[in-house]
PDB file of C-alpha atoms in Angstrom:
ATOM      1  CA  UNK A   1      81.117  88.431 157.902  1.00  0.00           C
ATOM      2  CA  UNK A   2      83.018  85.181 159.093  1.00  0.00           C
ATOM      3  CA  UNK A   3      82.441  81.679 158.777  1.00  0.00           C
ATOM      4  CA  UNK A   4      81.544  78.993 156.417  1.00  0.00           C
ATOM      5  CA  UNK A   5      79.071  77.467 154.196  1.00  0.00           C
ATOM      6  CA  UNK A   6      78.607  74.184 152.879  1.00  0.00           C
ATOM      7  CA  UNK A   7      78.396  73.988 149.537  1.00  0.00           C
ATOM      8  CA  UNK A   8      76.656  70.852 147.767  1.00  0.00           C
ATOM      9  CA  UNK A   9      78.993  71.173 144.832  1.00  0.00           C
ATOM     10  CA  UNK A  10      77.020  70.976 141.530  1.00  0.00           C
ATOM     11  CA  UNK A  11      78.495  68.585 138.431  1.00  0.00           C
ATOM     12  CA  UNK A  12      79.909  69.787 135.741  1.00  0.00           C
ATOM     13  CA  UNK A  13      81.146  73.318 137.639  1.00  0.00           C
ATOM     14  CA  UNK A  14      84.298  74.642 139.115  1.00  0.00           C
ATOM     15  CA  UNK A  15      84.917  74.508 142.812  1.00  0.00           C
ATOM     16  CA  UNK A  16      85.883  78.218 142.203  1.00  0.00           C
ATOM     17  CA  UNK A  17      82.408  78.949 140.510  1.00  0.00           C
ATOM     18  CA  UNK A  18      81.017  77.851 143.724  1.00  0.00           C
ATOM     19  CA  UNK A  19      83.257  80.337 145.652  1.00  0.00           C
ATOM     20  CA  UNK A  20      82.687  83.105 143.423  1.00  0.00           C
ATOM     21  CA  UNK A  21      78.910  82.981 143.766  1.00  0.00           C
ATOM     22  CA  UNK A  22      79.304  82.978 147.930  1.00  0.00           C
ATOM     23  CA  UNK A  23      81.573  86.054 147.493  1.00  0.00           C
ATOM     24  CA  UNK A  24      79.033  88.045 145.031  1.00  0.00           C
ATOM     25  CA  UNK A  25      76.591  87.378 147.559  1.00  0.00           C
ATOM     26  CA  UNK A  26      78.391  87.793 151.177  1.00  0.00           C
ATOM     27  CA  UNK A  27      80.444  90.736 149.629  1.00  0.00           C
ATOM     28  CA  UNK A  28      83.556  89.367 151.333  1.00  0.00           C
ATOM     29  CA  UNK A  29      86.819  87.487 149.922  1.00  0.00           C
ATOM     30  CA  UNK A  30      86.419  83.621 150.658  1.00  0.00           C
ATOM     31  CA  UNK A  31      88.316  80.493 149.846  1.00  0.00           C
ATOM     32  CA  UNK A  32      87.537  76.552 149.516  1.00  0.00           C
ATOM     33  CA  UNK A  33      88.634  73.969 151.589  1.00  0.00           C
ATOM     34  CA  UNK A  34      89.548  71.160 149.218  1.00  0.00           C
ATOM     35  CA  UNK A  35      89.345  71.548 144.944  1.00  0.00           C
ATOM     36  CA  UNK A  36      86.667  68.835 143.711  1.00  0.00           C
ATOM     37  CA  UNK A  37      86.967  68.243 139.933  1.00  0.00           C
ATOM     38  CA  UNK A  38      83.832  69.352 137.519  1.00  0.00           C
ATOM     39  CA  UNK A  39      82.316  66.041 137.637  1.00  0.00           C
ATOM     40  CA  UNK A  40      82.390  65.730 141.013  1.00  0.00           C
ATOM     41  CA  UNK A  41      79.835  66.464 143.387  1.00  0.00           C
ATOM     42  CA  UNK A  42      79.381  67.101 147.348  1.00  0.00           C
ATOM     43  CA  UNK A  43      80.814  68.739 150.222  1.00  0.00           C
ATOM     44  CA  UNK A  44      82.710  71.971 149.722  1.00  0.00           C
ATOM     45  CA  UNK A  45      83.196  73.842 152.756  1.00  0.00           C
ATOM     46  CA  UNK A  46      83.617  77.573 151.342  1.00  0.00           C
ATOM     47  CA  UNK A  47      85.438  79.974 154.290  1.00  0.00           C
ATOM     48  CA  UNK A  48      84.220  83.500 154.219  1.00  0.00           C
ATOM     49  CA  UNK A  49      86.616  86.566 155.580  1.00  0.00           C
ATOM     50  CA  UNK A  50      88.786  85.420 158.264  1.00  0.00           C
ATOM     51  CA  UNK A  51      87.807  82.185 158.209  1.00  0.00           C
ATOM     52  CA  UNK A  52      89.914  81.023 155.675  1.00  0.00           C
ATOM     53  CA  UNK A  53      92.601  81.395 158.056  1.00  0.00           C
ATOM     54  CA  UNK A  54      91.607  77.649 159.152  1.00  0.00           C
ATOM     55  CA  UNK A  55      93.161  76.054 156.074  1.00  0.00           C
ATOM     56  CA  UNK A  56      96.321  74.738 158.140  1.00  0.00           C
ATOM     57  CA  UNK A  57      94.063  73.325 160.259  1.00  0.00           C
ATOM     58  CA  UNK A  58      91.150  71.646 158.086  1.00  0.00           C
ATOM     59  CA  UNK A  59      92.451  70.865 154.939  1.00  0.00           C
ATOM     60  CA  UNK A  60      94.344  67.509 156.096  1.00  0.00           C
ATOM     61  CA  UNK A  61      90.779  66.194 157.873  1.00  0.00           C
ATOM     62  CA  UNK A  62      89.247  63.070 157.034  1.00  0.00           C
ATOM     63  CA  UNK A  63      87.114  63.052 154.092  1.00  0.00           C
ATOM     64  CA  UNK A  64      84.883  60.387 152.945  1.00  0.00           C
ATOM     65  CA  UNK A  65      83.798  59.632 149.038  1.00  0.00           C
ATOM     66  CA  UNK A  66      80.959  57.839 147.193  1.00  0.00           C
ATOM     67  CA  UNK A  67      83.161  56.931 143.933  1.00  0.00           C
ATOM     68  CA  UNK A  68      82.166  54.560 140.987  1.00  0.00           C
ATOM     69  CA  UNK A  69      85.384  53.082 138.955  1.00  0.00           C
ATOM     70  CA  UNK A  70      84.729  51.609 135.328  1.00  0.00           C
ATOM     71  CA  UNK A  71      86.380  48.634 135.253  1.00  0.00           C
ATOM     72  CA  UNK A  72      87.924  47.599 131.519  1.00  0.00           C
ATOM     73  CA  UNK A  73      88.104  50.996 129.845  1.00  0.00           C
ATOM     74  CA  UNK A  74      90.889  53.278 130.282  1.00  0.00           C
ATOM     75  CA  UNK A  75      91.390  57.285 130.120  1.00  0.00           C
ATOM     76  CA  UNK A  76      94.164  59.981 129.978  1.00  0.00           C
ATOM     77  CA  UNK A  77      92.589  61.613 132.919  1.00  0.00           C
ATOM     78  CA  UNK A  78      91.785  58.073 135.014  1.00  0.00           C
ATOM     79  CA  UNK A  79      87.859  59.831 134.620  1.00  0.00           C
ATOM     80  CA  UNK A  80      85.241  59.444 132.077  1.00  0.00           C
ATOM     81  CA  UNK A  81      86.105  63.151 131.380  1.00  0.00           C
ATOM     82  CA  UNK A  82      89.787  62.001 129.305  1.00  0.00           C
ATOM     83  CA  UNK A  83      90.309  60.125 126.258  1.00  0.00           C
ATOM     84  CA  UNK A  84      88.644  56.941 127.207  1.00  0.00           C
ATOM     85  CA  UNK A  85      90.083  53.449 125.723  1.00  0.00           C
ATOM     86  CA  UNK A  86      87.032  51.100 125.872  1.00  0.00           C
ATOM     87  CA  UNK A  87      87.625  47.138 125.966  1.00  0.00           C
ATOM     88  CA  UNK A  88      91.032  48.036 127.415  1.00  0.00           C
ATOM     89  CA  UNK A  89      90.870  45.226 130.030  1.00  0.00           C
ATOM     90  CA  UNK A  90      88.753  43.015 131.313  1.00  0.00           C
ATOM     91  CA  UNK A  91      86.559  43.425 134.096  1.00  0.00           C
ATOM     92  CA  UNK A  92      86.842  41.755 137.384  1.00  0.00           C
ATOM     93  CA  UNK A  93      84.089  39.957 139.889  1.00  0.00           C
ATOM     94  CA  UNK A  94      83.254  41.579 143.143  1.00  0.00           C
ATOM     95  CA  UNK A  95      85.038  39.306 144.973  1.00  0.00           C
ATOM     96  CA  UNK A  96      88.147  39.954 143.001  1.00  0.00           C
ATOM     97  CA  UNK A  97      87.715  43.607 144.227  1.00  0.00           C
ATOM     98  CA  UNK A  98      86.795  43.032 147.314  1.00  0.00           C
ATOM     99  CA  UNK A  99      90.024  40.478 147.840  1.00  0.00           C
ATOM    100  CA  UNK A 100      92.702  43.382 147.184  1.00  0.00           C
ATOM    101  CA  UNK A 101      90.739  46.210 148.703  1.00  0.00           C
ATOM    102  CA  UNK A 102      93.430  45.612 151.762  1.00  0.00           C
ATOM    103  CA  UNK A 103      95.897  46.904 150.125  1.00  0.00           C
ATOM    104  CA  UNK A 104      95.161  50.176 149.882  1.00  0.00           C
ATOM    105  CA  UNK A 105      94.417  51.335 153.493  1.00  0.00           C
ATOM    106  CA  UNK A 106      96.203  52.070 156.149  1.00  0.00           C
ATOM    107  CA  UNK A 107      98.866  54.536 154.393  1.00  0.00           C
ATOM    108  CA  UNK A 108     100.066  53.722 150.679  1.00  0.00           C
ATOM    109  CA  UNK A 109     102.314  55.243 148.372  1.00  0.00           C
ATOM    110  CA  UNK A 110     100.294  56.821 145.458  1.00  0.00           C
ATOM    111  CA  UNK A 111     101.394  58.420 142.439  1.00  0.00           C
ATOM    112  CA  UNK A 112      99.170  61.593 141.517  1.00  0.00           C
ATOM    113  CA  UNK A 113      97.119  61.870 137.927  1.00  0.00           C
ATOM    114  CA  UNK A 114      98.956  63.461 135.564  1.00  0.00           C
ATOM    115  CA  UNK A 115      95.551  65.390 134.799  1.00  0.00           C
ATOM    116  CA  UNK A 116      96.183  67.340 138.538  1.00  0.00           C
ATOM    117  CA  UNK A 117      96.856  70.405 140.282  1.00  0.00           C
ATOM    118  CA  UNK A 118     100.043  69.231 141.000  1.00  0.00           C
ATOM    119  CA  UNK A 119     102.995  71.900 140.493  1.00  0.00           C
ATOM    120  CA  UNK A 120     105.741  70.917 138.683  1.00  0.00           C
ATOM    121  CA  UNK A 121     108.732  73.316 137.801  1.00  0.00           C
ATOM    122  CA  UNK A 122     105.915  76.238 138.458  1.00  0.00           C
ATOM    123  CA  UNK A 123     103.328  74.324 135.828  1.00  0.00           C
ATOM    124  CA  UNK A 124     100.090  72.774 136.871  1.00  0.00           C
ATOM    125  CA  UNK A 125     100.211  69.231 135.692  1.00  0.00           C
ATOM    126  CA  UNK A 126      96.946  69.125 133.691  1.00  0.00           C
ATOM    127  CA  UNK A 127      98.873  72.304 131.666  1.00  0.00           C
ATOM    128  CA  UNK A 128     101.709  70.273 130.576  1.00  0.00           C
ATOM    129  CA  UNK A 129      99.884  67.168 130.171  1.00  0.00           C
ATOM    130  CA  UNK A 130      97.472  69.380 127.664  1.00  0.00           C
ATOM    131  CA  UNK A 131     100.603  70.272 126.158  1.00  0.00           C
ATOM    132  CA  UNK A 132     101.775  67.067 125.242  1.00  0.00           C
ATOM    133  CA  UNK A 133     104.758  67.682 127.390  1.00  0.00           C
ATOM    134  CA  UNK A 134     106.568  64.262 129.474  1.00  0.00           C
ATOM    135  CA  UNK A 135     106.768  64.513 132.718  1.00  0.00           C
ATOM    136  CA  UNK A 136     106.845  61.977 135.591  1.00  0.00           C
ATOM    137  CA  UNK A 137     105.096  62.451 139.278  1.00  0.00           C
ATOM    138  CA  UNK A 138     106.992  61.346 142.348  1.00  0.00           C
ATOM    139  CA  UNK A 139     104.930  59.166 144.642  1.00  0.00           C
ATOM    140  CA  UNK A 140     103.505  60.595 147.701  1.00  0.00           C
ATOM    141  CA  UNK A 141     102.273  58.951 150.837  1.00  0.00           C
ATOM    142  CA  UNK A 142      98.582  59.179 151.931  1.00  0.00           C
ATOM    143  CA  UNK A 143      96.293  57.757 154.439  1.00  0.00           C
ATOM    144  CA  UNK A 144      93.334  55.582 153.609  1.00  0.00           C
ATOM    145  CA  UNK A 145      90.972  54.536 156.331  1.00  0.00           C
ATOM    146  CA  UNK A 146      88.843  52.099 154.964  1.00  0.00           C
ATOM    147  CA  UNK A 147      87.413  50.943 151.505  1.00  0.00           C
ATOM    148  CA  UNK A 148      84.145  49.428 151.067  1.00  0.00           C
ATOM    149  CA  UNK A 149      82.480  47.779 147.780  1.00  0.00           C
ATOM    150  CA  UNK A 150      78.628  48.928 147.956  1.00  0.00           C
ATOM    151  CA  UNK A 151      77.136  48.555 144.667  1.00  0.00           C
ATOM    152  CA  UNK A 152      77.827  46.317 141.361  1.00  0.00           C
ATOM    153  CA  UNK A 153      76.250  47.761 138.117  1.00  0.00           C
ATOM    154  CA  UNK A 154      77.814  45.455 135.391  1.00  0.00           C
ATOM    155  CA  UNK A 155      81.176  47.089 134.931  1.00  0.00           C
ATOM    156  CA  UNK A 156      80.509  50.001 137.012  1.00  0.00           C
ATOM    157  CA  UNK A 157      81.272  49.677 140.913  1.00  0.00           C
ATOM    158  CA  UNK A 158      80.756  51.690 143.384  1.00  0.00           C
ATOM    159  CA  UNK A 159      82.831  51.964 146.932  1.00  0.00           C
ATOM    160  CA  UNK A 160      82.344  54.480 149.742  1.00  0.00           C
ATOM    161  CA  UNK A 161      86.020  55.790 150.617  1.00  0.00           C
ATOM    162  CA  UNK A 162      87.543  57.328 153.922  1.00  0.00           C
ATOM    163  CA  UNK A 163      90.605  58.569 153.539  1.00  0.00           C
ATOM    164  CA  UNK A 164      92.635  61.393 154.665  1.00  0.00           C
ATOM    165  CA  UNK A 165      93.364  65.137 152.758  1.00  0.00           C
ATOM    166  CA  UNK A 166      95.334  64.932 149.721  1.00  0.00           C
ATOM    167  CA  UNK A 167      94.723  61.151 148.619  1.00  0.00           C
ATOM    168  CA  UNK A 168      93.255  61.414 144.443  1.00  0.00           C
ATOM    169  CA  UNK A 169      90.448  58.837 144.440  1.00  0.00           C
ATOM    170  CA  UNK A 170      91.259  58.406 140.667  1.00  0.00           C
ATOM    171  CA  UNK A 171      94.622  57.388 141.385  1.00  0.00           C
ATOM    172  CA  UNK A 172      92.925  54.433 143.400  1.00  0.00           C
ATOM    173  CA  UNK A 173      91.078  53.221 140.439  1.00  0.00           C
ATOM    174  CA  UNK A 174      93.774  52.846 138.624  1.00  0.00           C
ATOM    175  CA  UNK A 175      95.464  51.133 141.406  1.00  0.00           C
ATOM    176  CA  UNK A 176      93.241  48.903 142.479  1.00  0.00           C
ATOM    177  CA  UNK A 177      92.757  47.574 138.559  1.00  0.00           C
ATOM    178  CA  UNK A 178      96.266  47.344 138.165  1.00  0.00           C
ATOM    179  CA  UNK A 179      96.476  45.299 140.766  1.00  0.00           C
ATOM    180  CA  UNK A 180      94.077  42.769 139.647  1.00  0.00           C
ATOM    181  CA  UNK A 181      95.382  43.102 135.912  1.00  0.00           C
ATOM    182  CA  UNK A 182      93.440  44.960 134.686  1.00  0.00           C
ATOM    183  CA  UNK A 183      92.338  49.289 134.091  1.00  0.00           C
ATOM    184  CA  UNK A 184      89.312  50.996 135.097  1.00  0.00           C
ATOM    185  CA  UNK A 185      88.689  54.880 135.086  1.00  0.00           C
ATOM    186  CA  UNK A 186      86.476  56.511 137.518  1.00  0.00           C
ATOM    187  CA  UNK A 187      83.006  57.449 136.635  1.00  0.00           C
ATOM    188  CA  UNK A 188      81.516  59.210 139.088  1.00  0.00           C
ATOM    189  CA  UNK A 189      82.189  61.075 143.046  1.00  0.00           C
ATOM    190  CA  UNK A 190      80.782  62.195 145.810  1.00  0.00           C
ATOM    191  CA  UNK A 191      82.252  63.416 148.465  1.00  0.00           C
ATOM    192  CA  UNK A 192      79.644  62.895 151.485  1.00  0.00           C
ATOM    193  CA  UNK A 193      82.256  64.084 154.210  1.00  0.00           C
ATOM    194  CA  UNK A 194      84.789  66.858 154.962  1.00  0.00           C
ATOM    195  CA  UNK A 195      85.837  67.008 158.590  1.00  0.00           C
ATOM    196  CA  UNK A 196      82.962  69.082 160.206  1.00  0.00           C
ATOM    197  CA  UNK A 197      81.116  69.257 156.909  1.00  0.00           C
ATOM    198  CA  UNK A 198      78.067  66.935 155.872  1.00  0.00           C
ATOM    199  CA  UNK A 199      76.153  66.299 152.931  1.00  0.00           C
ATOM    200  CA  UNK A 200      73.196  66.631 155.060  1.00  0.00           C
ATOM    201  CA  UNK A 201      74.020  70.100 156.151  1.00  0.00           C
ATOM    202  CA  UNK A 202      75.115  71.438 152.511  1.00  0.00           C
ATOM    203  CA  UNK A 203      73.709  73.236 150.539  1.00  0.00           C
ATOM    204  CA  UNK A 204      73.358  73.945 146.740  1.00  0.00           C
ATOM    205  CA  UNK A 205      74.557  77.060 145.910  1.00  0.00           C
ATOM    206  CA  UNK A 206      71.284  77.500 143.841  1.00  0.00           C
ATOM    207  CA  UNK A 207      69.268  78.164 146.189  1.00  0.00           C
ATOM    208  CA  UNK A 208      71.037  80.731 147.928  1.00  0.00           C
ATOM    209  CA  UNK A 209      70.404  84.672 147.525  1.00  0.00           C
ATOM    210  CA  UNK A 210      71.701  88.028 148.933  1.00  0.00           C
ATOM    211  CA  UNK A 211      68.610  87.467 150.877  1.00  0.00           C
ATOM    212  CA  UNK A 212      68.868  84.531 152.628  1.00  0.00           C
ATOM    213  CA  UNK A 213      72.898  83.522 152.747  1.00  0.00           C
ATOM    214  CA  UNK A 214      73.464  84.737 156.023  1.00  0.00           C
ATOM    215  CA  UNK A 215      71.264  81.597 157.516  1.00  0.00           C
ATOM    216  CA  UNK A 216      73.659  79.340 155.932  1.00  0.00           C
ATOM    217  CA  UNK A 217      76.479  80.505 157.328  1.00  0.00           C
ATOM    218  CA  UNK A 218      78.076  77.767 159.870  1.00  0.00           C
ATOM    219  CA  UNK A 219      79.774  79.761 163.101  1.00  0.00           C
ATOM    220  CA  UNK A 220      83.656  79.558 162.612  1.00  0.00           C
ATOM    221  CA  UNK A 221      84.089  78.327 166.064  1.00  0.00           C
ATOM    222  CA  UNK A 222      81.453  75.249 165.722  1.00  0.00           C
ATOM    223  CA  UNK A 223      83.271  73.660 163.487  1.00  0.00           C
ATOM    224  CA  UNK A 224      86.969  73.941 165.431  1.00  0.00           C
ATOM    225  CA  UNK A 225      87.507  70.586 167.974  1.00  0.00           C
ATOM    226  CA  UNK A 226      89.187  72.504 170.594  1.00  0.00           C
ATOM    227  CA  UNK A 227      88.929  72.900 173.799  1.00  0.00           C
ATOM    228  CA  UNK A 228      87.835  77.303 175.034  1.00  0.00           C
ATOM    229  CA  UNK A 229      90.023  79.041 177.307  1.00  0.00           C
ATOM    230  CA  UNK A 230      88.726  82.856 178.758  1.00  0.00           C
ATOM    231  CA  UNK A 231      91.206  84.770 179.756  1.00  0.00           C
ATOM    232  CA  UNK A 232      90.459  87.358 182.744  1.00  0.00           C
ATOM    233  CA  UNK A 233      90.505  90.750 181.897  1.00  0.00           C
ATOM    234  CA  UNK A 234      93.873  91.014 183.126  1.00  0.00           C
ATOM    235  CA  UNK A 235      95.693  88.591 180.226  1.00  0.00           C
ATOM    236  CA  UNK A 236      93.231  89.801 177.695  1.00  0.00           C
ATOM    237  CA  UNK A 237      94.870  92.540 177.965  1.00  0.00           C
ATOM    238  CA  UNK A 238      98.314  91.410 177.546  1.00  0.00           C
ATOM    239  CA  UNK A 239      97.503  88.014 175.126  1.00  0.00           C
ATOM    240  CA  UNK A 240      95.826  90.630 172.866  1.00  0.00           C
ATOM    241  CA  UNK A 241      98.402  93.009 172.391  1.00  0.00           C
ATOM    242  CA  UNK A 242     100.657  90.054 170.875  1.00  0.00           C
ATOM    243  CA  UNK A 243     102.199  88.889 174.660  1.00  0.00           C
ATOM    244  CA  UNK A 244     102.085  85.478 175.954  1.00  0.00           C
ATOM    245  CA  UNK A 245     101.351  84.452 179.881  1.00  0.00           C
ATOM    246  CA  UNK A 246     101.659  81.577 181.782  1.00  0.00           C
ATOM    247  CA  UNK A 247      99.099  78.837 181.499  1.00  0.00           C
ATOM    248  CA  UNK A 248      98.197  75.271 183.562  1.00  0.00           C
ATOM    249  CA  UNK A 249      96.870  73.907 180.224  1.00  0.00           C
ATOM    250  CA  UNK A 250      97.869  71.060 178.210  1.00  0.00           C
ATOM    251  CA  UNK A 251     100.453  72.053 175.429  1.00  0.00           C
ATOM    252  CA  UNK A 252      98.012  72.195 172.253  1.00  0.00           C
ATOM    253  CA  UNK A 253      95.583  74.297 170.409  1.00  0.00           C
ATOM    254  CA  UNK A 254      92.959  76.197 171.994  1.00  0.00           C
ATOM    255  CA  UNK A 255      89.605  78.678 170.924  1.00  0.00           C
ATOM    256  CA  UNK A 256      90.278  81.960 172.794  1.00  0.00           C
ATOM    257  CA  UNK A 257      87.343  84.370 173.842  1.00  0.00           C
ATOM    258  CA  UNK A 258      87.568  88.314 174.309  1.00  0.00           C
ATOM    259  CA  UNK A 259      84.798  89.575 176.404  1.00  0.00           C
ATOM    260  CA  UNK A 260      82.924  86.528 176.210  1.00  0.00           C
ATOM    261  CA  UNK A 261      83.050  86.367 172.547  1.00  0.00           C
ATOM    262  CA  UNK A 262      84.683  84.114 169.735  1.00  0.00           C
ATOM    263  CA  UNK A 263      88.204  85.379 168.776  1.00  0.00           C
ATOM    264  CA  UNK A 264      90.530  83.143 167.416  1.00  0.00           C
ATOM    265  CA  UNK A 265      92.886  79.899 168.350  1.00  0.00           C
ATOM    266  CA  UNK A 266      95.664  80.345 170.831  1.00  0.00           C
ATOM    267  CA  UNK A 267      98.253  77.815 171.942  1.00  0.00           C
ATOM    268  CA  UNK A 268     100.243  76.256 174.877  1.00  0.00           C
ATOM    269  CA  UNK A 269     103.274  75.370 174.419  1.00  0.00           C
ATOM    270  CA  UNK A 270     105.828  74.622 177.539  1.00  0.00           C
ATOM    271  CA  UNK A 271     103.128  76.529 179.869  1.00  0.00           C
ATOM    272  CA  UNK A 272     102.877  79.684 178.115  1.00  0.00           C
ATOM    273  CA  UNK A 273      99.888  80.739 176.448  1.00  0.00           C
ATOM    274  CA  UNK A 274     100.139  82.752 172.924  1.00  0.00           C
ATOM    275  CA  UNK A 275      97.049  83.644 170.531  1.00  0.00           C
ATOM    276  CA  UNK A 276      98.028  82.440 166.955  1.00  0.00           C
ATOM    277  CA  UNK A 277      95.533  83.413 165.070  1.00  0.00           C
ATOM    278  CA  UNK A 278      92.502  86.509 164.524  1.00  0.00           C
ATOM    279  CA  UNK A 279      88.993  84.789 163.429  1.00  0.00           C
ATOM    280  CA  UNK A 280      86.784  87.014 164.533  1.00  0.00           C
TER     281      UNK A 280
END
């Protein structure tokens, strides 16, 4: 069984609750594509079997967010989940948001929470910042698209967020306050996008049974945005048994077919064709 399912990530539960419940129903090892926190909610495309494979290739897609930041309180965790500090700042107008918003796209250097899944010296970060222990983050660059205010509920605003993999939305709520002089912890996410993956095409994991999970499953190849090559039987034979033959194509990434069916991703590269990797 290969392919993915996506998951409509409950609040308040693991990411790897949600992939433990598609493997005690499929019966096969999977893997998530992108950690959302407990109080997060959303897209969370679970691979099953081979699937997971894709990793490399999906994990650094765009993703888009729903997020609400609390402006004038802070946390520990820059969520409402921390040690919050309320009446910590004041809190700023919309159009104060909305005039330093420009800052942060395009890409930006951002420091990571402390409260992360960051690994330092073979720790996770939100282990030593449990333990009391100091430790400092190194920037890292990330991409945002865009930023958009959508929604003022006294101190709580809410933005919808494209950025690409790897950028912590909590780390731009603390940004974005600082930079108006001020703190604000983030309240609530969504994530409404991953890639391929839709909120309208999730699904909570709820609902799902031994029964009926197979009709959720999402074909590995659908969601891949490469072009198909067929080989004849002729370099089947050869690109199958780990050879590579000369191709016309365009150097790149490519789904391969055996016998008319879905087998993996090759690639071109100077003219020669190679298959990289078994999804099948």
């Amino acid at each position: 069984m290969t392919g993915f399912i996506c998951v409509n990530k409950a609040q308040g539960v693991s990411s790897a609750r949600e992939v433990a419940i598609i493997r005690r129903l499929t019966k096969t090892s999977c893997g998530h594509m992108g950690t959302l926190d407990p109080m997060a909610t959303g897209v969370l495309p679970v691979a099953i079997g081979n699937a997971a494979r894709l990793f490399d290739y999906l994990s650094d897609k765009r993703k888009t967010y729903v997020a609400t930041f609390r402006f004038g309180v802070d946390s520990d965790t820059l969520d409402i989940t921390g040690n919050i500090i309320e009446n910590a700042g004041r809190v700023p107008t919309g159009a104060e948001i909305e005039s330093v918003l420009k800052n942060f796209t395009g890409e930006i250097m951002q420091v990571p929470p402390r409260y992360s899944a960051k690994n330092i010296g073979g720790k996770r970060g939100y282990e030593l910042a449990r333990a009391g222990v100091e430790f400092e983050l190194a920037p890292k660059k990330v991409r945002v698209y865009s930023i958009k205010l959508i929604e003022c509920n006294n101190c709580d605003y809410s933005f919808e967020i494209e950025c690409g993999g790897g950028t912590y939305i909590r780390s731009l709520a603390r940004d974005i306050a600082k930079s108006l002089g001020t703190c604000a912890a983030m309240s609530a996410l969504e994530r409404t996008k991953s890639g391929y993956f839709t909120i309208n095409s999730s699904v909570s994991t709820d609902v799902l049974t031994a029964e009926n999970v197979k009709d959720y499953i999402i074909p590995t190849e659908s969601v891949l945005p490469y072009d198909s090559i067929y080989p004849t039987d002729r370099e089947a034979f050869k690109l199958f048994n780990g050879l590579s033959i000369p191709c016309g194509r365009d150097d790149g990434i490519y789904k391969i077919y055996n016998n008319g069916g879905f087998y993996g991703l090759a690639e071109v590269n100077n003219s020669t064709l190679k298959v990289r990797t078994k999804l099948c």
